[in-house]
Amino acid sequence: MKVFAAVFLCVLIAHEARAQYSRCLNPNQRSGLCVHINECQTLFSVLQKFALTDLEKKFIRSSACGMGVDNRPFVCCTQDTGYTRNQRQNPSFPDYDGFGGDWEEERPNSFVFPGQVTRAFSFGNQQAGDNTVVQKPSTGDGSSLLPQPPSCGGVAIRNRIYDGQDTELNEFPWMVLLEYRRRNGNGLSTSCAGSLINQRYVLTAAHCLTGRIEREIGSLASVRLGEHDTRTAVDCPPGGGSCAPEVQRLGFEEIRVHERYSEKSTNQVHDIGLIRLERNVRYSDNIRPICLPSSVGPESRQAGEQFTVAGWGRTLKMSRSPIKQKVTVNYVDPAKCRQRFSQIKVAVESTQLCAGGQFRQDSCDGDSGGPLMRFRGDSWVLEGIVSFGYKCGLKDWPGVYTNVAAYDIWIRQNVRA
Ligand code: ARG
């Protein structure tokens, strides 16, 4: 009996692993990815509403594409959060089965997509912020554009962060520094970091792209890749040896801030944004992409597990560190973190994750947008984006990070070739 149970469980898990991240069609016949419902931002948010309409219930039921071991469904995740009926245009609506029993009699002739707009800031060389353009959601899915190990997250490439230590030369080569055009006209200022996820895109925090940063520092001007020590033009290892290639500075073509990010929200939920560079970058020893969680496969996190965060932000001694710093922080149980931040009336959500809480070991001002990483198998994986905290390095006050896995679909749907 025990053997049977074990075999059954293995089959179930294998099945789950197969369903997860496979392609699927949602009830609107839009192409999506099959993920656990908790990971599907769009549908998960519908579930959290106080009362669901019948159509919403039906839409979610019809989105099923498998079942997790915890008996919660896998859903076909796209940007759609529901459907509405349209006039008969498409009498031969494609057939599919297996989902929601009462679908058959209700099958509409065609669907229109809910009025979803993507806020995109596109600016050539002008000011950010005002020229908001409304875009149709992209139907494409950027999965094929994102690298998989060993093309990402590698260490073989010669391979206040508070109380951290200097990174080695070429360590975390996906890290970029964001450069802002000072409002007072005094050239460029660096603040915030980001992570290169392929040759064209940098993932960072929304608050590094919009809001206070624009008012107080300026708008994003460029991205510096391959940086190690901001004081020196050519960075060389302290003990001698070959120096790093020069940094590359690139402008950008477009900035996309998560459409549901709001500067004013106390919990800074959806603190994520993408920068599309002006052209593809040339990879080199100091410029490489990091892996996204979905490129490596699903894996749970355990409290106490070690993650690494890196950046050029505030240290115990300086307001900015010239040399890229790193520090290890422990993953913190979400319930514990939620409880902690509720003390200051901040509601940490499941699309965020917490790490740290050990005296002095933390990310800090200026590290925002940078990566919280976990080494899995042979690759570094981007698990979180530095978002906010309560001061820095206080015992039992972990840092809060955007949970990248929760935005996998958003990322894939917002990158293009
Ligand atoms: N909001 C900060 C920034 O913009 C990041 C703060 C992270 N704080 C922390 N205690 N982990 O740079």
Tab-separated table of N, CA, C and O in Angstrom, residues 79-166:
chain	number	residue	atom	x	y	z
A	79	GLN	N	-3.308	37.310	-20.138
A	79	GLN	CA	-3.676	38.573	-19.499
A	79	GLN	C	-5.172	38.703	-19.289
A	79	GLN	O	-5.630	39.605	-18.604
A	80	ASP	N	-5.948	37.797	-19.884
A	80	ASP	CA	-7.408	37.897	-19.746
A	80	ASP	C	-7.836	37.610	-18.314
A	80	ASP	O	-7.307	36.723	-17.664
A	81	THR	N	-8.834	38.331	-17.881
A	81	THR	CA	-9.385	38.038	-16.563
A	81	THR	C	-10.855	37.647	-16.662
A	81	THR	O	-11.533	37.487	-15.675
A	82	GLY	N	-11.366	37.541	-17.863
A	82	GLY	CA	-12.764	37.158	-18.019
A	82	GLY	C	-13.128	37.180	-19.475
A	82	GLY	O	-12.277	37.388	-20.334
A	83	TYR	N	-14.378	36.936	-19.758
A	83	TYR	CA	-14.795	37.074	-21.143
A	83	TYR	C	-16.171	37.702	-21.205
A	83	TYR	O	-16.918	37.702	-20.240
A	84	THR	N	-16.456	38.236	-22.340
A	84	THR	CA	-17.791	38.751	-22.581
A	84	THR	C	-18.214	38.257	-23.939
A	84	THR	O	-17.375	37.921	-24.766
A	85	ARG	N	-19.506	38.204	-24.144
A	85	ARG	CA	-19.962	37.672	-25.416
A	85	ARG	C	-19.936	38.720	-26.492
A	85	ARG	O	-20.074	39.894	-26.246
A	86	ASN	N	-19.801	38.232	-27.677
A	86	ASN	CA	-19.760	39.126	-28.818
A	86	ASN	C	-20.848	38.699	-29.803
A	86	ASN	O	-21.384	37.612	-29.685
A	87	GLN	N	-21.162	39.555	-30.766
A	87	GLN	CA	-22.113	39.165	-31.798
A	87	GLN	C	-21.543	37.979	-32.566
A	87	GLN	O	-20.342	37.807	-32.641
A	88	ARG	N	-22.464	37.231	-33.171
A	88	ARG	CA	-22.011	36.046	-33.896
A	88	ARG	C	-21.122	36.454	-35.062
A	88	ARG	O	-21.529	37.095	-36.000
A	89	GLN	N	-19.898	36.063	-34.931
A	89	GLN	CA	-18.948	36.345	-36.020
A	89	GLN	C	-18.244	35.069	-36.397
A	89	GLN	O	-17.745	34.912	-37.471
A	90	ASN	N	-18.226	34.201	-35.448
A	90	ASN	CA	-17.354	33.051	-35.623
A	90	ASN	C	-18.131	31.789	-35.284
A	90	ASN	O	-17.974	31.224	-34.224
A	91	PRO	N	-18.995	31.367	-36.208
A	91	PRO	CA	-19.871	30.252	-35.903
A	91	PRO	C	-19.110	28.948	-35.643
A	91	PRO	O	-19.596	28.097	-34.916
A	92	SER	N	-17.952	28.829	-36.174
A	92	SER	CA	-17.230	27.568	-35.952
A	92	SER	C	-16.194	27.733	-34.862
A	92	SER	O	-15.003	27.660	-35.093
A	93	PHE	N	-16.704	28.023	-33.687
A	93	PHE	CA	-15.803	28.159	-32.540
A	93	PHE	C	-15.109	26.841	-32.295
A	93	PHE	O	-15.743	25.805	-32.244
A	94	PRO	N	-13.802	26.848	-32.201
A	94	PRO	CA	-13.084	25.583	-32.100
A	94	PRO	C	-13.528	24.754	-30.891
A	94	PRO	O	-13.874	25.292	-29.847
A	95	ASP	N	-13.510	23.494	-31.077
A	95	ASP	CA	-13.977	22.585	-30.052
A	95	ASP	C	-12.839	22.204	-29.114
A	95	ASP	O	-11.716	22.059	-29.527
A	96	TYR	N	-13.151	22.089	-27.882
A	96	TYR	CA	-12.200	21.489	-26.961
A	96	TYR	C	-12.975	20.939	-25.797
A	96	TYR	O	-14.132	21.288	-25.585
A	97	ASP	N	-12.359	20.038	-25.086
A	97	ASP	CA	-13.143	19.408	-24.033
A	97	ASP	C	-12.347	19.259	-22.749
A	97	ASP	O	-11.224	19.705	-22.654
A	98	GLY	N	-12.985	18.664	-21.794
A	98	GLY	CA	-12.280	18.380	-20.550
A	98	GLY	C	-12.498	19.427	-19.476
A	98	GLY	O	-12.289	19.174	-18.308
A	99	PHE	N	-12.910	20.589	-19.835
A	99	PHE	CA	-13.086	21.633	-18.832
A	99	PHE	C	-14.551	21.851	-18.539
A	99	PHE	O	-15.412	21.530	-19.336
A	100	GLY	N	-14.823	22.454	-17.433
A	100	GLY	CA	-16.137	22.911	-16.984
A	100	GLY	C	-17.346	22.272	-17.651
A	100	GLY	O	-17.579	22.448	-18.837
A	101	GLY	N	-18.139	21.553	-16.897
A	101	GLY	CA	-19.209	20.732	-17.443
A	101	GLY	C	-20.274	21.520	-18.186
A	101	GLY	O	-20.740	21.092	-19.237
A	102	ASP	N	-20.656	22.669	-17.668
A	102	ASP	CA	-21.774	23.370	-18.282
A	102	ASP	C	-21.313	24.353	-19.350
A	102	ASP	O	-22.010	25.247	-19.755
A	103	TRP	N	-20.153	24.146	-19.816
A	103	TRP	CA	-19.604	25.021	-20.839
A	103	TRP	C	-20.373	24.865	-22.138
A	103	TRP	O	-20.686	25.835	-22.806
A	104	GLU	N	-20.663	23.621	-22.449
A	104	GLU	CA	-21.258	23.265	-23.735
A	104	GLU	C	-22.439	24.167	-24.121
A	104	GLU	O	-22.383	24.852	-25.121
A	105	GLU	N	-23.466	24.208	-23.251
A	105	GLU	CA	-24.659	24.924	-23.681
A	105	GLU	C	-24.439	26.430	-23.685
A	105	GLU	O	-25.139	27.168	-24.353
A	106	GLU	N	-23.429	26.866	-22.982
A	106	GLU	CA	-23.193	28.301	-22.875
A	106	GLU	C	-22.177	28.791	-23.903
A	106	GLU	O	-21.838	29.945	-23.915
A	107	ARG	N	-21.704	27.868	-24.704
A	107	ARG	CA	-20.596	28.257	-25.561
A	107	ARG	C	-20.971	29.413	-26.481
A	107	ARG	O	-21.862	29.313	-27.299
A	108	PRO	N	-20.292	30.491	-26.353
A	108	PRO	CA	-20.612	31.634	-27.190
A	108	PRO	C	-20.029	31.485	-28.577
A	108	PRO	O	-19.196	30.614	-28.805
A	109	ASN	N	-20.472	32.327	-29.451
A	109	ASN	CA	-19.962	32.237	-30.811
A	109	ASN	C	-18.565	32.798	-30.923
A	109	ASN	O	-17.756	32.322	-31.675
A	110	SER	N	-18.325	33.824	-30.194
A	110	SER	CA	-16.954	34.309	-30.123
A	110	SER	C	-16.849	35.194	-28.897
A	110	SER	O	-17.844	35.530	-28.282
A	111	PHE	N	-15.663	35.536	-28.571
A	111	PHE	CA	-15.459	36.345	-27.379
A	111	PHE	C	-14.709	37.606	-27.737
A	111	PHE	O	-13.903	37.616	-28.640
A	112	VAL	N	-14.994	38.638	-26.999
A	112	VAL	CA	-14.080	39.771	-27.095
A	112	VAL	C	-13.325	39.839	-25.785
A	112	VAL	O	-13.797	39.363	-24.763
A	113	PHE	N	-12.191	40.409	-25.835
A	113	PHE	CA	-11.378	40.468	-24.645
A	113	PHE	C	-11.797	41.622	-23.769
A	113	PHE	O	-12.225	42.649	-24.271
A	114	PRO	N	-11.672	41.444	-22.512
A	114	PRO	CA	-12.031	42.543	-21.627
A	114	PRO	C	-11.150	43.743	-21.927
A	114	PRO	O	-10.045	43.593	-22.407
A	115	GLY	N	-11.669	44.904	-21.648
A	115	GLY	CA	-10.934	46.116	-22.005
A	115	GLY	C	-9.672	46.282	-21.194
A	115	GLY	O	-9.632	47.029	-20.231
A	116	GLN	N	-8.672	45.549	-21.585
A	116	GLN	CA	-7.436	45.658	-20.831
A	116	GLN	C	-6.466	46.569	-21.543
A	116	GLN	O	-6.258	46.445	-22.727
A	117	VAL	N	-5.941	47.475	-20.810
A	117	VAL	CA	-4.951	48.348	-21.412
A	117	VAL	C	-3.635	48.145	-20.712
A	117	VAL	O	-3.582	47.859	-19.529
A	118	THR	N	-2.608	48.240	-21.476
A	118	THR	CA	-1.287	48.153	-20.900
A	118	THR	C	-0.736	49.550	-20.905
A	118	THR	O	-0.739	50.207	-21.929
A	119	ARG	N	-0.319	49.994	-19.769
A	119	ARG	CA	0.266	51.324	-19.735
A	119	ARG	C	1.716	51.177	-20.142
A	119	ARG	O	2.449	50.377	-19.602
A	120	ALA	N	2.074	51.885	-21.141
A	120	ALA	CA	3.470	51.808	-21.550
A	120	ALA	C	3.994	53.218	-21.677
A	120	ALA	O	3.335	54.088	-22.217
A	121	PHE	N	5.141	53.446	-21.131
A	121	PHE	CA	5.760	54.736	-21.313
A	121	PHE	C	6.712	54.546	-22.455
A	121	PHE	O	7.623	53.752	-22.346
A	122	SER	N	6.466	55.227	-23.544
A	122	SER	CA	7.471	55.103	-24.587
A	122	SER	C	8.024	56.478	-24.814
A	122	SER	O	7.298	57.436	-24.975
A	123	PHE	N	9.294	56.570	-24.713
A	123	PHE	CA	9.863	57.866	-24.959
A	123	PHE	C	11.153	57.712	-25.710
A	123	PHE	O	11.974	56.900	-25.391
A	124	GLY	N	11.239	58.502	-26.738
A	124	GLY	CA	12.466	58.525	-27.520
A	124	GLY	C	13.485	59.226	-26.672
A	124	GLY	O	14.095	58.617	-25.809
A	125	ASN	N	13.595	60.504	-26.891
A	125	ASN	CA	14.529	61.253	-26.060
A	125	ASN	C	13.819	62.279	-25.202
A	125	ASN	O	14.422	63.154	-24.640
A	126	GLN	N	12.504	62.142	-25.128
A	126	GLN	CA	11.775	63.169	-24.407
A	126	GLN	C	11.590	62.795	-22.945
A	126	GLN	O	12.141	61.841	-22.459
A	127	GLN	N	10.749	63.577	-22.303
A	127	GLN	CA	10.479	63.384	-20.891
A	127	GLN	C	9.650	62.138	-20.651
A	127	GLN	O	8.820	61.774	-21.447
A	128	ALA	N	9.858	61.557	-19.523
A	128	ALA	CA	9.074	60.381	-19.166
A	128	ALA	C	7.757	60.795	-18.543
A	128	ALA	O	7.560	61.938	-18.189
A	129	GLY	N	6.884	59.853	-18.431
A	129	GLY	CA	5.722	60.064	-17.585
A	129	GLY	C	4.482	60.522	-18.307
A	129	GLY	O	3.469	59.855	-18.258
A	130	ASP	N	4.568	61.637	-19.004
A	130	ASP	CA	3.343	62.214	-19.525
A	130	ASP	C	2.845	61.528	-20.784
A	130	ASP	O	1.653	61.387	-20.994
A	131	ASN	N	3.777	61.116	-21.593
A	131	ASN	CA	3.338	60.555	-22.858
A	131	ASN	C	2.969	59.082	-22.724
A	131	ASN	O	3.553	58.210	-23.318
A	132	THR	N	1.991	58.877	-21.889
A	132	THR	CA	1.508	57.525	-21.682
A	132	THR	C	0.755	57.065	-22.914
A	132	THR	O	-0.128	57.759	-23.392
A	133	VAL	N	1.089	55.938	-23.437
A	133	VAL	CA	0.336	55.446	-24.570
A	133	VAL	C	-0.437	54.208	-24.165
A	133	VAL	O	-0.022	53.453	-23.302
A	134	VAL	N	-1.567	54.051	-24.775
A	134	VAL	CA	-2.374	52.884	-24.485
A	134	VAL	C	-2.094	51.851	-25.555
A	134	VAL	O	-2.085	52.147	-26.729
A	135	GLN	N	-1.834	50.665	-25.103
A	135	GLN	CA	-1.482	49.630	-26.060
A	135	GLN	C	-2.431	48.469	-25.957
A	135	GLN	O	-2.935	48.166	-24.896
A	136	LYS	N	-2.651	47.821	-27.072
A	136	LYS	CA	-3.398	46.568	-27.016
A	136	LYS	C	-2.494	45.537	-26.369
A	136	LYS	O	-1.296	45.536	-26.586
A	137	PRO	N	-3.078	44.623	-25.586
A	137	PRO	CA	-2.229	43.575	-25.030
A	137	PRO	C	-1.618	42.759	-26.165
A	137	PRO	O	-2.286	42.505	-27.160
A	138	SER	N	-0.380	42.404	-26.004
A	138	SER	CA	0.252	41.651	-27.083
A	138	SER	C	-0.258	40.220	-27.026
A	138	SER	O	-0.444	39.642	-25.971
A	139	THR	N	-0.484	39.666	-28.185
A	139	THR	CA	-0.982	38.297	-28.219
A	139	THR	C	0.179	37.324	-28.160
A	139	THR	O	0.032	36.197	-27.756
A	140	GLY	N	1.339	37.786	-28.568
A	140	GLY	CA	2.495	36.897	-28.605
A	140	GLY	C	2.933	36.527	-27.206
A	140	GLY	O	2.546	37.130	-26.235
A	141	ASP	N	3.756	35.528	-27.141
A	141	ASP	CA	4.236	35.068	-25.864
A	141	ASP	C	5.746	34.977	-26.008
A	141	ASP	O	6.247	34.352	-26.923
A	142	GLY	N	6.422	35.655	-25.103
A	142	GLY	CA	7.860	35.801	-25.256
A	142	GLY	C	8.686	34.617	-24.789
A	142	GLY	O	9.897	34.734	-24.655
A	143	SER	N	8.033	33.463	-24.557
A	143	SER	CA	8.765	32.333	-23.986
A	143	SER	C	10.026	31.986	-24.762
A	143	SER	O	11.074	31.727	-24.193
A	144	SER	N	9.912	31.981	-26.084
A	144	SER	CA	11.049	31.554	-26.886
A	144	SER	C	12.172	32.585	-26.833
A	144	SER	O	13.283	32.318	-27.266
A	145	LEU	N	11.870	33.759	-26.310
A	145	LEU	CA	12.885	34.814	-26.299
A	145	LEU	C	13.735	34.773	-25.041
A	145	LEU	O	14.701	35.503	-24.916
A	146	LEU	N	13.330	33.944	-24.094
A	146	LEU	CA	14.044	33.945	-22.823
A	146	LEU	C	14.986	32.750	-22.727
A	146	LEU	O	14.616	31.635	-23.083
A	147	PRO	N	16.197	33.005	-22.271
A	147	PRO	CA	17.196	31.942	-22.266
A	147	PRO	C	16.930	30.883	-21.200
A	147	PRO	O	16.238	31.135	-20.222
A	148	GLN	N	17.489	29.705	-21.435
A	148	GLN	CA	17.423	28.625	-20.453
A	148	GLN	C	18.850	28.226	-20.114
A	148	GLN	O	19.754	28.467	-20.899
A	149	PRO	N	19.048	27.586	-18.956
A	149	PRO	CA	20.390	27.152	-18.625
A	149	PRO	C	20.890	26.202	-19.720
A	149	PRO	O	20.071	25.474	-20.258
A	150	PRO	N	22.138	26.184	-20.098
A	150	PRO	CA	23.223	26.942	-19.485
A	150	PRO	C	23.457	28.321	-20.093
A	150	PRO	O	24.499	28.911	-19.860
A	151	SER	N	22.464	28.816	-20.870
A	151	SER	CA	22.666	30.130	-21.492
A	151	SER	C	22.358	31.281	-20.561
A	151	SER	O	22.428	32.438	-20.944
A	152	CYS	N	21.934	30.984	-19.337
A	152	CYS	CA	21.674	32.066	-18.394
A	152	CYS	C	22.156	31.646	-17.011
A	152	CYS	O	22.319	30.451	-16.739
A	153	GLY	N	22.370	32.637	-16.185
A	153	GLY	CA	22.668	32.360	-14.775
A	153	GLY	C	23.963	31.625	-14.498
A	153	GLY	O	24.156	31.103	-13.410
A	154	GLY	N	24.845	31.588	-15.485
A	154	GLY	CA	26.052	30.772	-15.346
A	154	GLY	C	27.113	31.361	-14.429
A	154	GLY	O	27.157	32.557	-14.204
A	155	VAL	N	27.931	30.497	-13.877
A	155	VAL	CA	29.041	30.958	-13.056
A	155	VAL	C	30.368	30.632	-13.710
A	155	VAL	O	31.400	31.098	-13.281
A	156	ALA	N	30.317	29.826	-14.760
A	156	ALA	CA	31.545	29.363	-15.396
A	156	ALA	C	32.295	30.508	-16.059
A	156	ALA	O	33.461	30.406	-16.361
A	157	ILE	N	31.588	31.610	-16.215
A	157	ILE	CA	32.148	32.765	-16.895
A	157	ILE	C	33.179	33.390	-15.983
A	157	ILE	O	33.002	34.461	-15.455
A	158	ARG	N	34.294	32.719	-15.759
A	158	ARG	CA	35.302	33.213	-14.829
A	158	ARG	C	34.577	33.733	-13.582
A	158	ARG	O	34.689	34.850	-13.169
A	159	ASN	N	33.935	32.803	-13.651
A	159	ASN	CA	33.259	33.134	-12.430
A	159	ASN	C	33.839	32.784	-11.058
A	159	ASN	O	34.290	31.578	-11.097
A	160	ARG	N	22.248	49.835	1.860
A	160	ARG	CA	23.275	49.275	2.366
A	160	ARG	C	22.944	47.908	2.160
A	160	ARG	O	21.933	47.461	2.644
A	161	ILE	N	23.885	47.405	0.038
A	161	ILE	CA	24.035	46.102	0.668
A	161	ILE	C	24.734	46.332	1.986
A	161	ILE	O	25.863	46.788	2.041
A	162	TYR	N	23.929	46.124	3.059
A	162	TYR	CA	24.359	46.318	4.415
A	162	TYR	C	25.291	45.179	4.776
A	162	TYR	O	24.963	44.015	4.564
A	163	ASP	N	26.415	45.471	5.353
A	163	ASP	CA	27.307	44.444	5.864
A	163	ASP	C	27.602	43.338	4.856
A	163	ASP	O	27.677	42.167	5.198
A	164	GLY	N	27.747	43.731	3.623
A	164	GLY	CA	28.038	42.731	2.592
A	164	GLY	C	29.519	42.683	2.308
A	164	GLY	O	30.331	43.161	3.087
A	165	GLN	N	29.849	42.108	1.184
A	165	GLN	CA	31.251	42.101	0.784
A	165	GLN	C	31.346	42.387	-0.702
A	165	GLN	O	30.350	42.252	-1.419
A	166	ASP	N	32.532	42.782	-1.136
A	166	ASP	CA	32.722	43.069	-2.552
A	166	ASP	C	32.427	41.817	-3.376
A	166	ASP	O	32.795	40.710	-2.990
